[in-house]
PDB file of C-alpha atoms in Angstrom:
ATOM      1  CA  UNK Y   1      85.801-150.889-104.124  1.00 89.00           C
ATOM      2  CA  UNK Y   2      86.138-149.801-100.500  1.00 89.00           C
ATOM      3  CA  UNK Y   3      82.662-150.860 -98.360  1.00 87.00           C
ATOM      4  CA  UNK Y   4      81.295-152.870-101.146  1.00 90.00           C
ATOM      5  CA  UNK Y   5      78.335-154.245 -98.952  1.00 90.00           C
ATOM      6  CA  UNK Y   6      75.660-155.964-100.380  1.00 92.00           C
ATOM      7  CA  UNK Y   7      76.657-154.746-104.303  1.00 93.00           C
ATOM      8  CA  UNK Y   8      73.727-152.752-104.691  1.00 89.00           C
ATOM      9  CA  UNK Y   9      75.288-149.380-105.592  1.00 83.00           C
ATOM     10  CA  UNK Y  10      78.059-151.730-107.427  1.00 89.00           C
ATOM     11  CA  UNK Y  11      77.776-152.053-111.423  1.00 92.00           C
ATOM     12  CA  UNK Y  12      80.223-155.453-111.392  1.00 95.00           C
ATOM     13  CA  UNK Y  13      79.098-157.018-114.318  1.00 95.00           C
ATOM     14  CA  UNK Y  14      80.276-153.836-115.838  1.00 95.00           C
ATOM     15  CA  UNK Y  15      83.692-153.519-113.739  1.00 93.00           C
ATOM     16  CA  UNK Y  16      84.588-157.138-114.355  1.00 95.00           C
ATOM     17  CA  UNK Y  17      84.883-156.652-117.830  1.00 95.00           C
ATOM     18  CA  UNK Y  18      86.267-153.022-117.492  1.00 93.00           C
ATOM     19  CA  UNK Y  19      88.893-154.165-115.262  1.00 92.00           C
ATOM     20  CA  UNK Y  20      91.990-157.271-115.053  1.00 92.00           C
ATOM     21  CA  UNK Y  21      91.183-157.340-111.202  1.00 92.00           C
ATOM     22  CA  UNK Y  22      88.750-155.857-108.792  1.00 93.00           C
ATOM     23  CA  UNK Y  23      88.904-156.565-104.961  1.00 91.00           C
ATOM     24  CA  UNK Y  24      85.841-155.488-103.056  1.00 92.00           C
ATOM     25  CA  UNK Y  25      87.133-154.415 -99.921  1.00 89.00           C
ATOM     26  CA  UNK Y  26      84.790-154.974 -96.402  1.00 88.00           C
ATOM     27  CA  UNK Y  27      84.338-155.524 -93.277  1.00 84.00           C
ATOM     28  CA  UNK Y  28      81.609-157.838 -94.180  1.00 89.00           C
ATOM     29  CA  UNK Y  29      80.844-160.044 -97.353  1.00 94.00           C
ATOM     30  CA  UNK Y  30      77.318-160.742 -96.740  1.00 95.00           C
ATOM     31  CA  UNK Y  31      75.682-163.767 -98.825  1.00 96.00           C
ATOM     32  CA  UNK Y  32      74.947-161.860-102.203  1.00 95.00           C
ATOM     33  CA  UNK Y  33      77.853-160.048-102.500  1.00 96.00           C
ATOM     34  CA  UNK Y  34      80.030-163.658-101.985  1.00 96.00           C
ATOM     35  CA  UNK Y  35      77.547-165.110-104.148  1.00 96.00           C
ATOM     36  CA  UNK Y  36      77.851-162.203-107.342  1.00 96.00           C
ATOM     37  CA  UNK Y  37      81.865-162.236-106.801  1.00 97.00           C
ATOM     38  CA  UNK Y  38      81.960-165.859-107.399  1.00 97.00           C
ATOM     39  CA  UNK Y  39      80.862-165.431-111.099  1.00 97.00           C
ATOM     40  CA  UNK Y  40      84.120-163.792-112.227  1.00 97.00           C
ATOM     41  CA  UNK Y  41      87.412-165.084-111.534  1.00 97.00           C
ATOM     42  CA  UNK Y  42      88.731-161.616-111.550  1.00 96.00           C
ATOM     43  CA  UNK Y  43      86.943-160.544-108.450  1.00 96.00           C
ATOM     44  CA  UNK Y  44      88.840-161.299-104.907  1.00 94.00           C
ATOM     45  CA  UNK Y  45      86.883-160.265-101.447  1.00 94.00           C
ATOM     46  CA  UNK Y  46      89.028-158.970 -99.731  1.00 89.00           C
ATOM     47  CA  UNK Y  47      88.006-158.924 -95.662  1.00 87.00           C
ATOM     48  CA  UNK Y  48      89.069-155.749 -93.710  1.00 81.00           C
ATOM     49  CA  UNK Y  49      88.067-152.673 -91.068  1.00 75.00           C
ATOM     50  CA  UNK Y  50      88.781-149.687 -92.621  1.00 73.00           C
ATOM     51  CA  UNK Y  51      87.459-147.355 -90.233  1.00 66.00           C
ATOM     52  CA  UNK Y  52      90.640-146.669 -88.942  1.00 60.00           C
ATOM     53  CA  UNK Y  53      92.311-145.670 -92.194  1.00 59.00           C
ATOM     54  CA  UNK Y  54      95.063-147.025 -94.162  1.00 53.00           C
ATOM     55  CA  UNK Y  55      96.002-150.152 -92.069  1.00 53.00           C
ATOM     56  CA  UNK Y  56      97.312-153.821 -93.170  1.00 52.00           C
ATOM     57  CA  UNK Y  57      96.769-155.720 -96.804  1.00 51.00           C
ATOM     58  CA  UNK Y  58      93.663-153.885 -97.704  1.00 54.00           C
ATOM     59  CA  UNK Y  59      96.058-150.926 -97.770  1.00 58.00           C
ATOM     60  CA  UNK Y  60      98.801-152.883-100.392  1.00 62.00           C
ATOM     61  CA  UNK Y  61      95.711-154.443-102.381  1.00 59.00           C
ATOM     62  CA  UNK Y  62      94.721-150.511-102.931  1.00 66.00           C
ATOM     63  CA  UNK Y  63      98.023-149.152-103.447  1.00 66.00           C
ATOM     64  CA  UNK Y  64      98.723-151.383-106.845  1.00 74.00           C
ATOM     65  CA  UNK Y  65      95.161-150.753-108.366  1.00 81.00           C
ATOM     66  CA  UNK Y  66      94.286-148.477-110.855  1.00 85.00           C
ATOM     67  CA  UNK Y  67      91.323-146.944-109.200  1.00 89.00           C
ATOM     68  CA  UNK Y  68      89.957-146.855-105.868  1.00 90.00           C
ATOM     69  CA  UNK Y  69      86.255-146.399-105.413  1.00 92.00           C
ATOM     70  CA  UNK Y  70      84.517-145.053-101.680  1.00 91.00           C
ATOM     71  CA  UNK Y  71      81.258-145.503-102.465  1.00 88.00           C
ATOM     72  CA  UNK Y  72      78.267-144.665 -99.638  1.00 88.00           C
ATOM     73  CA  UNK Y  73      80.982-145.570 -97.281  1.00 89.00           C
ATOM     74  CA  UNK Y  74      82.005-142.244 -95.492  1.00 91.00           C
ATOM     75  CA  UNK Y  75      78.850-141.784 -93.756  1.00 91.00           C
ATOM     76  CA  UNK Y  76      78.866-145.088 -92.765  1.00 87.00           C
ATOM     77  CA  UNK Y  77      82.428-145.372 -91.054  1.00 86.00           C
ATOM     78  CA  UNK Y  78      80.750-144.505 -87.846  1.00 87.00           C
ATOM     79  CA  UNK Y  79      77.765-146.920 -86.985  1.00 84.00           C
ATOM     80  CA  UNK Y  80      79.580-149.889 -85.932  1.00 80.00           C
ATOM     81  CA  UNK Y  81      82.374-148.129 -83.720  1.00 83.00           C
ATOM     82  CA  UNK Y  82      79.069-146.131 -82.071  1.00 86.00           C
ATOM     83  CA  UNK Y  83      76.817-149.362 -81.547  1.00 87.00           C
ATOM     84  CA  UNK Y  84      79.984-151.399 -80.024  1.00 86.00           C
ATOM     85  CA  UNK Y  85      80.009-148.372 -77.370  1.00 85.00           C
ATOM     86  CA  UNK Y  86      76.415-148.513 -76.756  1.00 89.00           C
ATOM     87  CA  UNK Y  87      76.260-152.001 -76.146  1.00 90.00           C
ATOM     88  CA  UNK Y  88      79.016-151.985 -73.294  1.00 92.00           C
ATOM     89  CA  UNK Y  89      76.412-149.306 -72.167  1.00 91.00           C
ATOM     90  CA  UNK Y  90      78.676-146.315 -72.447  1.00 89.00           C
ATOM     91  CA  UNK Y  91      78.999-143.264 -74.484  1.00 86.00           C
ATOM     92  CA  UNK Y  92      80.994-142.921 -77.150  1.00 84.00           C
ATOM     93  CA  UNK Y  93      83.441-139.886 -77.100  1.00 85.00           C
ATOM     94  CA  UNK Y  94      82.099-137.238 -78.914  1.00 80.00           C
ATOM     95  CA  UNK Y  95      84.433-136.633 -81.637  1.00 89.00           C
ATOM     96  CA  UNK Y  96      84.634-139.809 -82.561  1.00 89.00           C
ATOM     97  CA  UNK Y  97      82.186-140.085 -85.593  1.00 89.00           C
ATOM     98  CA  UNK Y  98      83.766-137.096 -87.051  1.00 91.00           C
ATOM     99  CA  UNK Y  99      87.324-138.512 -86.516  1.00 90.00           C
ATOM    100  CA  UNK Y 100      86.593-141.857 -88.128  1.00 90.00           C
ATOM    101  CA  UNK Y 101      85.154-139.718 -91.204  1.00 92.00           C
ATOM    102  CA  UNK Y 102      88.206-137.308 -90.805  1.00 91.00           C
ATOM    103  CA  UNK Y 103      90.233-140.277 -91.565  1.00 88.00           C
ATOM    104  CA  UNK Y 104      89.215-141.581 -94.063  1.00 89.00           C
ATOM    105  CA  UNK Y 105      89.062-138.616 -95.812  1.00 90.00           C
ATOM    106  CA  UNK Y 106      93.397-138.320 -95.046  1.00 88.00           C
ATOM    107  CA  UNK Y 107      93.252-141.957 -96.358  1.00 85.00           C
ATOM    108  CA  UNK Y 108      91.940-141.078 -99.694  1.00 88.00           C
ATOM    109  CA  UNK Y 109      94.608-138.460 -99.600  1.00 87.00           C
ATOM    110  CA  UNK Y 110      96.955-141.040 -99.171  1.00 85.00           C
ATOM    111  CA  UNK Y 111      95.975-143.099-101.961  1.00 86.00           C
ATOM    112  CA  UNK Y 112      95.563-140.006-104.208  1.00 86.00           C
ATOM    113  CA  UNK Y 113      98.712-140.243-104.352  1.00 85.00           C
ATOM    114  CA  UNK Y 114      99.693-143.256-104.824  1.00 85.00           C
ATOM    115  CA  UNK Y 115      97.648-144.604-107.826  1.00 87.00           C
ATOM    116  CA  UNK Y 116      96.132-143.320-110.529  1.00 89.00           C
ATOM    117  CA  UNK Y 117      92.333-142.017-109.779  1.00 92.00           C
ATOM    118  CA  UNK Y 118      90.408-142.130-106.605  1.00 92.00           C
ATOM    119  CA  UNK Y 119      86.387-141.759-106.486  1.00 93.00           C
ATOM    120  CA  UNK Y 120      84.685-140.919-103.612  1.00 94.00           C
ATOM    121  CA  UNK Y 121      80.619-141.259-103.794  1.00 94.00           C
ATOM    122  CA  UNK Y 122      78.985-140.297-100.410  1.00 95.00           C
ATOM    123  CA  UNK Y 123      75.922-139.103 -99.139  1.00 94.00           C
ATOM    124  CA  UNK Y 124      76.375-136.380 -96.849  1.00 95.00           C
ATOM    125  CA  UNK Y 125      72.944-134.644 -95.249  1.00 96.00           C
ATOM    126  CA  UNK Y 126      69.864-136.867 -94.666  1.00 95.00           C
ATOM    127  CA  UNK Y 127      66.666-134.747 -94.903  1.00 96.00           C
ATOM    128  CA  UNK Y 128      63.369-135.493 -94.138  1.00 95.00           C
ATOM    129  CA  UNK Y 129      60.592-133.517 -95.831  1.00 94.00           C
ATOM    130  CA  UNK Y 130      56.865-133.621 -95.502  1.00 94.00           C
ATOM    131  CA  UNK Y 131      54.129-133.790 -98.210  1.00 94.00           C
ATOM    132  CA  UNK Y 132      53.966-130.262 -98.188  1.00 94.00           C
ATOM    133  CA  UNK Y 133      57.572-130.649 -99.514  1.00 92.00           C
ATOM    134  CA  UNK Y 134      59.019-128.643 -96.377  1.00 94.00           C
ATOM    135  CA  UNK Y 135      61.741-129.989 -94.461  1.00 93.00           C
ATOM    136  CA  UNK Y 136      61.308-130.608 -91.298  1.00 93.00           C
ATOM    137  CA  UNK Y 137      64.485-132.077 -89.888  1.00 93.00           C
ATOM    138  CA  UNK Y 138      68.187-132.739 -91.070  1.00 95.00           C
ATOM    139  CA  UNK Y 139      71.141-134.581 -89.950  1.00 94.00           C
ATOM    140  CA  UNK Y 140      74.823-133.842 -90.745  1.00 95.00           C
ATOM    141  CA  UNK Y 141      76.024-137.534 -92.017  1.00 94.00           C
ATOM    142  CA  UNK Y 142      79.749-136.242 -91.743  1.00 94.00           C
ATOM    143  CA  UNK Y 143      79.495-135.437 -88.066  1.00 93.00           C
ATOM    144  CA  UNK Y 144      80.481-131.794 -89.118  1.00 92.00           C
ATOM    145  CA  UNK Y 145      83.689-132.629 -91.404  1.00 90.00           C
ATOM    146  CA  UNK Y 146      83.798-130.527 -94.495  1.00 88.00           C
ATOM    147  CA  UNK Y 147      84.263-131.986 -98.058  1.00 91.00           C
ATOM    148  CA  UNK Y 148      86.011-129.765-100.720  1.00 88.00           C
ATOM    149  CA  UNK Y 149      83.772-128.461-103.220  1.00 87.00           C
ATOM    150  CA  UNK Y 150      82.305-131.536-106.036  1.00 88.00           C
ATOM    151  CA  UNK Y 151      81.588-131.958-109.310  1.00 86.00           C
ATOM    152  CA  UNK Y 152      78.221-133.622-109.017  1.00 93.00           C
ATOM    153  CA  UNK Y 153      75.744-133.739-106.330  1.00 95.00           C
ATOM    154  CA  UNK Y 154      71.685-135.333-106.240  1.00 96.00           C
ATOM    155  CA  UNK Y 155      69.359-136.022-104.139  1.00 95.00           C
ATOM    156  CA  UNK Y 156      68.666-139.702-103.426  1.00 92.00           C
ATOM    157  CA  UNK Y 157      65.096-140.618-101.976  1.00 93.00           C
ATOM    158  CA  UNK Y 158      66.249-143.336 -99.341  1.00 90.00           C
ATOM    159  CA  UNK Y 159      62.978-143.460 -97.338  1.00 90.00           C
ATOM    160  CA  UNK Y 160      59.706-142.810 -99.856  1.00 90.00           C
ATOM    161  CA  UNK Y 161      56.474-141.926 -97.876  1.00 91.00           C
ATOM    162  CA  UNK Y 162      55.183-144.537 -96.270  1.00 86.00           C
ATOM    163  CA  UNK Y 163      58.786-146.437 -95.781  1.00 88.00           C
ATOM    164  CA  UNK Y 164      60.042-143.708 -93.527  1.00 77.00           C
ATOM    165  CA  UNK Y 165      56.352-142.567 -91.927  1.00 81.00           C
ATOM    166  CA  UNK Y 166      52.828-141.819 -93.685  1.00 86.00           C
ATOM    167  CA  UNK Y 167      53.699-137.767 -92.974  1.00 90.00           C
ATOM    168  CA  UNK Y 168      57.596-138.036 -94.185  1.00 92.00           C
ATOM    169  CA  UNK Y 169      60.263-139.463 -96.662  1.00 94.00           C
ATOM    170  CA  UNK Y 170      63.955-139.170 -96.415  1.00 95.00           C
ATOM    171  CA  UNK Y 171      66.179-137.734 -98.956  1.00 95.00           C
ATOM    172  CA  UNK Y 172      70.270-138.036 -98.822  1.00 95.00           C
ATOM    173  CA  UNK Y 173      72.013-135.660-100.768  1.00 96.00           C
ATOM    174  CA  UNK Y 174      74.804-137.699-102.140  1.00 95.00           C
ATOM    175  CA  UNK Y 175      78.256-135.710-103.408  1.00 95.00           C
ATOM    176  CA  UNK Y 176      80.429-137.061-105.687  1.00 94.00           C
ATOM    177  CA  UNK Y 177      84.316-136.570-106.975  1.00 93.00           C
ATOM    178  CA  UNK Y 178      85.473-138.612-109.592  1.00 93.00           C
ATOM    179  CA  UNK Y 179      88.770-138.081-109.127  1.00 93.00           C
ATOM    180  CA  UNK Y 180      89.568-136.745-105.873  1.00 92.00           C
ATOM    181  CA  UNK Y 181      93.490-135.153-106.803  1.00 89.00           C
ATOM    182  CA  UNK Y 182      91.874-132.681-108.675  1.00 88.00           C
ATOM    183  CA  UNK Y 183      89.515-131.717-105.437  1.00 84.00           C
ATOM    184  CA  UNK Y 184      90.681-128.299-104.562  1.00 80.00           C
ATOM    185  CA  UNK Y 185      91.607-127.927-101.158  1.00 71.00           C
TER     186      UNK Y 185
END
């Protein structure tokens, strides 16, 4: 499970007795995803940055499983890159969001073929709509990379009214591939 975060779009207790071994790959293992891994001895955390592709043991972990899962991790490649630029108070360069999703895109490529199946679950425009049910803004959460055509696609209210703004909520809508070699390209 590549950015495996807190867990909350993760069905373990399912995968843990689906699968011999899961490793839930991350940057970051906050608290309740250490916590939930710890109850099955068949789950490993495995610590890695894998904005910049296929890099290091994250990569070999991947390469013997059975299925790979990105999972609200494409659209989220970017953030930390961005902020570490902002905080040194420059810009970051302006391809970069779209390269780091560009990547990992070739990365799932990659791994495509080199196991079995590949899932990638990401949410790809974030919407906001009134109460009139009009949008009134939207932003491009793949920085203007294209994804082949999927089999599934919803709409995911991530901000209800009153979360986001009295006047607005926030819909993503989330695309889906459940195995990404049969993706035309």
């Amino acid at each position: 499970m590549l950015g495996s975060g807190l867990l909350d779009d993760v069905p373990l207790d399912d995968l843990a007795r689906l699968f011999d071994r899961i490793g839930l790959v991350d940057a970051v293992h906050p608290w309740p995803a250490r916590l939930a891994a710890r109850r099955y001895p068949n789950v490993a955390l495995v610590t890695a940055e894998i904005s910049a592709g296929l890099a290091g043991s994250w990569a070999d972990l991947c390469t013997s499983a059975d299925l790979i899962v990105s999972a609200n991790l494409l659209s989220q490649l970017p953030i930390v890159p961005i902020e570490a630029h902002e905080a040194r108070g420059r810009a970051a360069p302006s391809l970069l969001r779209a390269h780091l999703v560009e990547t990992h895109l070739k990365a799932l490529d990659t791994l495509a073929g080199r196991v079995e199946r590949v899932c990638l679950i990401t949410d790809a425009v974030q919407r906001a709509e009134d109460r009139s049910g009009r949008f009134t803004d939207s932003l491009d959460m793949l920085f203007g990379s294209e994804l082949p055509p999927t089999e599934a696609a919803w709409d995911w209210e991530l901000g209800p009214f009153g979360a986001s703004g009295r006047r607005h909520r926030l819909i993503h809508r989330v695309q889906a591939c459940p195995d990404w070699k049969t993706v035309p390209r």
